[in-house]
Short mmCIF file of C-alpha atoms and ligand atoms in Angstrom, two decimals:
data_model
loop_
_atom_site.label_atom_id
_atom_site.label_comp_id
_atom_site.label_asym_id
_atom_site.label_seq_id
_atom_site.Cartn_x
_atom_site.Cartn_y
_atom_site.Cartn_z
CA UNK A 1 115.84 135.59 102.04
CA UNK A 2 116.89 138.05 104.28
CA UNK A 3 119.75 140.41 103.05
CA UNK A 4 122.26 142.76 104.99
CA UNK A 5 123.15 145.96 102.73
CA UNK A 6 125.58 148.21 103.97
CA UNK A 7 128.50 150.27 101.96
CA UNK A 8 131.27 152.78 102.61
CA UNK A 9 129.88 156.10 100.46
CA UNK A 10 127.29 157.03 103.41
CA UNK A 11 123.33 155.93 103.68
CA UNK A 12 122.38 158.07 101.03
CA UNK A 13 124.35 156.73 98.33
CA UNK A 14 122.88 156.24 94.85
CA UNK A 15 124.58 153.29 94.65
CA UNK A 16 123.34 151.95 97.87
CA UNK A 17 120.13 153.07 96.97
CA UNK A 18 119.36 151.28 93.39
CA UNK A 19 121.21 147.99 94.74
CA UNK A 20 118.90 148.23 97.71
CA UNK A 21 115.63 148.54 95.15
CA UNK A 22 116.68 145.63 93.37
CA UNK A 23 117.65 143.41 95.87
CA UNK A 24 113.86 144.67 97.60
CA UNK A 25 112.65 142.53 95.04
CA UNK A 26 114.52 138.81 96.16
CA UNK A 27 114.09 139.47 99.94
CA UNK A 28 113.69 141.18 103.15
CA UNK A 29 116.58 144.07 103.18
CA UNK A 30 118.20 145.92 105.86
CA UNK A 31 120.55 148.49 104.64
CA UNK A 32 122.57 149.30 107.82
CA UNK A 33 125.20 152.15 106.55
CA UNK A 34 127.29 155.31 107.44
CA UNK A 35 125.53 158.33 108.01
CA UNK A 36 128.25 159.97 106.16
CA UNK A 37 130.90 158.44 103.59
CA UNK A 38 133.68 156.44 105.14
CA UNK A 39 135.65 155.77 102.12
CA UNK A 40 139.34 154.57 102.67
CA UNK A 41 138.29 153.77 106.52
CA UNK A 42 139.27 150.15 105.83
CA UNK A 43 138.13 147.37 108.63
CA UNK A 44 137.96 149.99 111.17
CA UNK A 45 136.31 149.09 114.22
CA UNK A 46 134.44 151.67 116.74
CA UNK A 47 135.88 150.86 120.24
CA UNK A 48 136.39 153.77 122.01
CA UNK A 49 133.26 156.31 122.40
CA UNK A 50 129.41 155.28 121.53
CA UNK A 51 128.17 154.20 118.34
CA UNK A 52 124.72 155.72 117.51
CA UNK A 53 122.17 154.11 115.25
CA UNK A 54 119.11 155.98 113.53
CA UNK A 55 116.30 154.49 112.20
CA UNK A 56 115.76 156.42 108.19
CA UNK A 57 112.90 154.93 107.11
CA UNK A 58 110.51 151.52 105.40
CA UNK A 59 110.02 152.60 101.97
CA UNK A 60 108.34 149.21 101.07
CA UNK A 61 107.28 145.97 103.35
CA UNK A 62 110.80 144.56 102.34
CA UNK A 63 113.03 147.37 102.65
CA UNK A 64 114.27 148.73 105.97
CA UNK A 65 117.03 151.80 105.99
CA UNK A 66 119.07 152.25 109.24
CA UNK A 67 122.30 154.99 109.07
CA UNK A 68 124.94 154.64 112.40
CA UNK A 69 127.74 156.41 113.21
CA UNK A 70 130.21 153.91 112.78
CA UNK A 71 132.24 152.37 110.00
CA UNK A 72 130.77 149.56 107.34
CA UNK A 73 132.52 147.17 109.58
CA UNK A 74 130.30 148.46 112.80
CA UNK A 75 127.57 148.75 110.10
CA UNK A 76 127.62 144.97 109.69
CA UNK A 77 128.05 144.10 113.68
CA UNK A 78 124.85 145.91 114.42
CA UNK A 79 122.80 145.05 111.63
CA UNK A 80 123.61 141.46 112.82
CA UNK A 81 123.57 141.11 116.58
CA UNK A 82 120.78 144.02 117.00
CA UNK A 83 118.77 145.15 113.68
CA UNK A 84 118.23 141.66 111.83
CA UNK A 85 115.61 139.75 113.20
CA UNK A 86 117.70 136.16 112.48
CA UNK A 87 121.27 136.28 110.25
CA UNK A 88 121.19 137.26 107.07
CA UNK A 89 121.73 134.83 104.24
CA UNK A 90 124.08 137.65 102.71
CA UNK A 91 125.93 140.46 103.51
CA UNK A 92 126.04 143.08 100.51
CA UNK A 93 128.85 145.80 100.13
CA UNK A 94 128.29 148.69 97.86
CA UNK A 95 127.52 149.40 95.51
CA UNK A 96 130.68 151.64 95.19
CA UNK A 97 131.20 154.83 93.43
CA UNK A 98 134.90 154.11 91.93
CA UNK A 99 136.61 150.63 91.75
CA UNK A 100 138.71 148.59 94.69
CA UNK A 101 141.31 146.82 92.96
CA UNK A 102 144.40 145.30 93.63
CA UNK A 103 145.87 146.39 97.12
CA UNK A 104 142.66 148.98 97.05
CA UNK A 105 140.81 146.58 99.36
CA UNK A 106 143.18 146.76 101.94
CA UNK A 107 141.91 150.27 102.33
CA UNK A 108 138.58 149.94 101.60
CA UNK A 109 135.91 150.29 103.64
CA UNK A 110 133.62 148.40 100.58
CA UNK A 111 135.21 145.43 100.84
CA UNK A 112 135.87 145.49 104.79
CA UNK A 113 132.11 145.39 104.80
CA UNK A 114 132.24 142.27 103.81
CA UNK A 115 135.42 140.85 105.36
CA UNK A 116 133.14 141.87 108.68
CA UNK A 117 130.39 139.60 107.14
CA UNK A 118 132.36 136.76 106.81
CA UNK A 119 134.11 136.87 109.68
CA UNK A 120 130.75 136.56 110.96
CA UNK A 121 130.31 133.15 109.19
CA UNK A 122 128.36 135.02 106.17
CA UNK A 123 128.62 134.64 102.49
CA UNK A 124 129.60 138.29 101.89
CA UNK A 125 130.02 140.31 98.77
CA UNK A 126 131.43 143.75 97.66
CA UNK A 127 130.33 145.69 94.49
CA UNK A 128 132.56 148.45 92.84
CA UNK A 129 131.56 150.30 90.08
CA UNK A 130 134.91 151.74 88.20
CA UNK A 131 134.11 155.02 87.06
CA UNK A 132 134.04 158.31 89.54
CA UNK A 133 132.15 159.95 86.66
CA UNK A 134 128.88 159.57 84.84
CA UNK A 135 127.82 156.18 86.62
CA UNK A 136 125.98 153.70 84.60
CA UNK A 137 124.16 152.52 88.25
CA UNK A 138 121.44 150.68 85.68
CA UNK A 139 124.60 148.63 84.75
CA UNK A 140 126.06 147.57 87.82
CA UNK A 141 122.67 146.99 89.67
CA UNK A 142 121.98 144.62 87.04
CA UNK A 143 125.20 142.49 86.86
CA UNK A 144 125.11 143.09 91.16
CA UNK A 145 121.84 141.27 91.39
CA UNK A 146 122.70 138.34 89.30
CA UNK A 147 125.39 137.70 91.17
CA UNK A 148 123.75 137.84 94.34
CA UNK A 149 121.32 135.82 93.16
CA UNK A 150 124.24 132.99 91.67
CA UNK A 151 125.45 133.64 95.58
CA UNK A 152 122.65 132.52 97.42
CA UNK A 153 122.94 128.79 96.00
CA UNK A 154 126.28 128.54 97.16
CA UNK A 155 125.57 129.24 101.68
CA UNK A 156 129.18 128.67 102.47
CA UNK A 157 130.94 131.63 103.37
CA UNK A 158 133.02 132.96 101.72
CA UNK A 159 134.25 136.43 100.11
CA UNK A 160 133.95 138.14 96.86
CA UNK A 161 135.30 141.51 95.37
CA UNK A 162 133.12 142.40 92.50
CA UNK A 163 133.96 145.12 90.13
CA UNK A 164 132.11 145.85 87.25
CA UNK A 165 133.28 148.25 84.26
CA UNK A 166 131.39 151.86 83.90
CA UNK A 167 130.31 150.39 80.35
CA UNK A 168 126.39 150.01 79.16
CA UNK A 169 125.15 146.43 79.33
CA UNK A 170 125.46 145.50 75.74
CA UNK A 171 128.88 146.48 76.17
CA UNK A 172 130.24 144.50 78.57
CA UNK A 173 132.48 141.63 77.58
CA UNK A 174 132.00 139.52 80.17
CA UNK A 175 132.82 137.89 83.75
CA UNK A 176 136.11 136.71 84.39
CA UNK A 177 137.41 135.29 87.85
CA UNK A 178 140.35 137.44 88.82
CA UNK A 179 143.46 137.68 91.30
CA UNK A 180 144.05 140.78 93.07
CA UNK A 181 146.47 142.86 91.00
CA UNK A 182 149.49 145.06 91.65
CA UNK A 183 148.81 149.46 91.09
CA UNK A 184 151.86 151.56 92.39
CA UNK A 185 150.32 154.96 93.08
CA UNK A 186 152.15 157.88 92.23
CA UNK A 187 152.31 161.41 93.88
CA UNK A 188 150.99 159.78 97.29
CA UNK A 189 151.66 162.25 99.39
CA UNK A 190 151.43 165.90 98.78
CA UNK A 191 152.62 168.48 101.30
CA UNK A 192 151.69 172.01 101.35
CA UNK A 193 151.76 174.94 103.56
CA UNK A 194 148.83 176.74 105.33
CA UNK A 195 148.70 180.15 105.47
CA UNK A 196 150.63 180.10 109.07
CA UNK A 197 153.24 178.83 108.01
CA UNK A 198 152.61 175.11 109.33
CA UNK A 199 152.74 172.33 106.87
CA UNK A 200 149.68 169.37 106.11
CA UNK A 201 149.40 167.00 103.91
CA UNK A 202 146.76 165.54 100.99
CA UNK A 203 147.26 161.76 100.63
CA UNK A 204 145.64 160.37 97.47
CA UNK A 205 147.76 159.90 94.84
CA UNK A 206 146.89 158.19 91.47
CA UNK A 207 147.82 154.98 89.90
CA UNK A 208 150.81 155.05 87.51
CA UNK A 209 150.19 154.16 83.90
CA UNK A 210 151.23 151.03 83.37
CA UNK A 211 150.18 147.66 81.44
CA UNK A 212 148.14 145.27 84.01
CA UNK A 213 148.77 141.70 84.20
CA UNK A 214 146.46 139.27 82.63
CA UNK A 215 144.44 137.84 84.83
CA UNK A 216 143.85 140.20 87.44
CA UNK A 217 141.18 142.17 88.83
CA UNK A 218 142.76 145.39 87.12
CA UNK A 219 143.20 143.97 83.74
CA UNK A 220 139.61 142.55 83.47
CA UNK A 221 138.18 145.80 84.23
CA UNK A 222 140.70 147.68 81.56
CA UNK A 223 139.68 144.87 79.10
CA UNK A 224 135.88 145.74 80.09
CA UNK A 225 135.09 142.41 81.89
CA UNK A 226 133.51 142.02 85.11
CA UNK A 227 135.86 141.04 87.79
CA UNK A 228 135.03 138.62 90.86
CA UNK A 229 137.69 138.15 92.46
CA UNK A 230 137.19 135.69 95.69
CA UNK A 231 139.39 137.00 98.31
CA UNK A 232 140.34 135.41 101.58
CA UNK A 233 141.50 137.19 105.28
CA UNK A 234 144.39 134.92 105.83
CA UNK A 235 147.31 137.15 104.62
CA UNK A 236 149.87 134.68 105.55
CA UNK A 237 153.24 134.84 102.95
CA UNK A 238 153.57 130.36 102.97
CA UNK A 239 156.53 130.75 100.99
CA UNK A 240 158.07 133.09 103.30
CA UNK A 241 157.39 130.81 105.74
CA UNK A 242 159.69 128.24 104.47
CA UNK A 243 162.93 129.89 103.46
CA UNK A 244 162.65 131.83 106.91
CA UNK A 245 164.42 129.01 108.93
CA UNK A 246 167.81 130.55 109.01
CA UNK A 247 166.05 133.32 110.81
CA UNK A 248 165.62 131.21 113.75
CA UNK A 249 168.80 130.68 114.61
CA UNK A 250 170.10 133.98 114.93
CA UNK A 251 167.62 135.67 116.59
CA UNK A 252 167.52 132.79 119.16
CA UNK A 253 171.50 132.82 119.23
CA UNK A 254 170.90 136.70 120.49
CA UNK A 255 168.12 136.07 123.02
CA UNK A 256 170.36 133.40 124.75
CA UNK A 257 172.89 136.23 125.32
CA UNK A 258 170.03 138.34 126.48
CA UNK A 259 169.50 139.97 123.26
CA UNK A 260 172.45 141.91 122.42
CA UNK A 261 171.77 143.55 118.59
CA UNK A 262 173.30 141.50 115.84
MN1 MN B 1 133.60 154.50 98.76
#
């Protein structure tokens, strides 16, 4: 088995490092990650100035450590068309320190790890761990490497966001399969003034306190489940679709008279 390990908290993640132990001990693994954390990057891309790539180290015959200067997304591109010796039978995401819920992965950098896996016709998995305080790592290794392991008889790719509760072991009430859930964040944006007068901003926020809908990815971890939630890139709105017709019409009326507004 040969296993592609990158995340979004930087190469020297303990997260990344325990899930890279563990999985040492199914496989060959090549953690290709961040030099330094690229949290919130999302499915950035490098396009537009060099990417470097450092070799960090071979702690053991199966373990290989690379850090690059690029995104998880990059991460993934090089570890696959230049690192790995053939493709990997899994890309890995994670593990994360804090959960990716709800619209969360469309900002993550976790999970856009392995939305670059996939779209490179891997089975690819992300692992959150929802706590940004006092992580139980022993926990989510443990629960992360079962699941890989489930993975791996199942080769067709596809996507799943995995997060597990900060609970101990014994704790845990179980897995549930999840949809993506709904979080408004409150206080996004925060705007202060520097001491010249200028104004800049904080973005962050938290989310607002409200009761999650069963079955979703939020709930389960609130109810101290483990969430996998499969996920898929095709964001396409199929009801929309339909009752859109009437659109047609009007904007095509307009662009016959050469597109005067409405
Ligand atoms: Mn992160």
């Amino acid at each position: 088995m040969i296993f592609l390990l990158t995340n979004d908290d930087g190469v020297d993640s303990p997260g990344l490092g325990y899930l890279a132990e563990a999985l040492a001990e199914l496989g060959k693994v090549y953690v290709v990650a961040p030099e330094r954390e690229r949290s919130a990057d999302g499915h950035s891309i490098t396009m537009h100035k060099p990417l470097r790539v450092k070799f960090k180290g071979r702690p053991s015959q199966s373990l290989e450590i690379w850090e690059s200067s690029g995104s998880p997304a990059d991460c993934v591109v090089i570890g696959i068309f230049d690192i790995l010796p053939s493709k990997p039978d899994l890309i890995i995401s994670g593990i994360n320190l804090g959960s990716n819920l709800g619209e969360d992965v469309t900002y993550s950098g976790t999970v856009s790890g392995a939305l670059e896996g996939f779209l490179c016709d891997v089975p690819s998995v992300a692992f959150s761990l929802a706590t940004f305080e006092a992580p139980l790592w022993d926990t989510a290794v443990c629960v992360s490497k079962l699941i890989v392991q489930t993975m791996l008889d199942f080769p067709e790719p596809f996507i799943l966001n995995v997060n597990i509760p900060n609970l101990p072991l014994r704790q845990l009430k179980g897995i549930l399969f999840t949809k993506l859930g709904r979080r408004r964040y409150i206080d996004r944006l925060n705007k202060r003034v520097d001491p010249f007068g200028r104004p800049y901003y904080w973005i962050g926020g938290y989310p607002e306190d409200v009761a999650p809908q069963e079955g979703t990815d939020i709930w389960a971890i609130k109810e101290g489940f483990v969430s996998i939630s499969p996920i898929k890139l095709d964001l396409t709105d199929y009801d929309k679709i339909k009752s859109m017709e009437s659109w047609r019409e009007r904007i095509e009326h307009h662009l016959k008279e050469k597109c005067p507004s409405p």
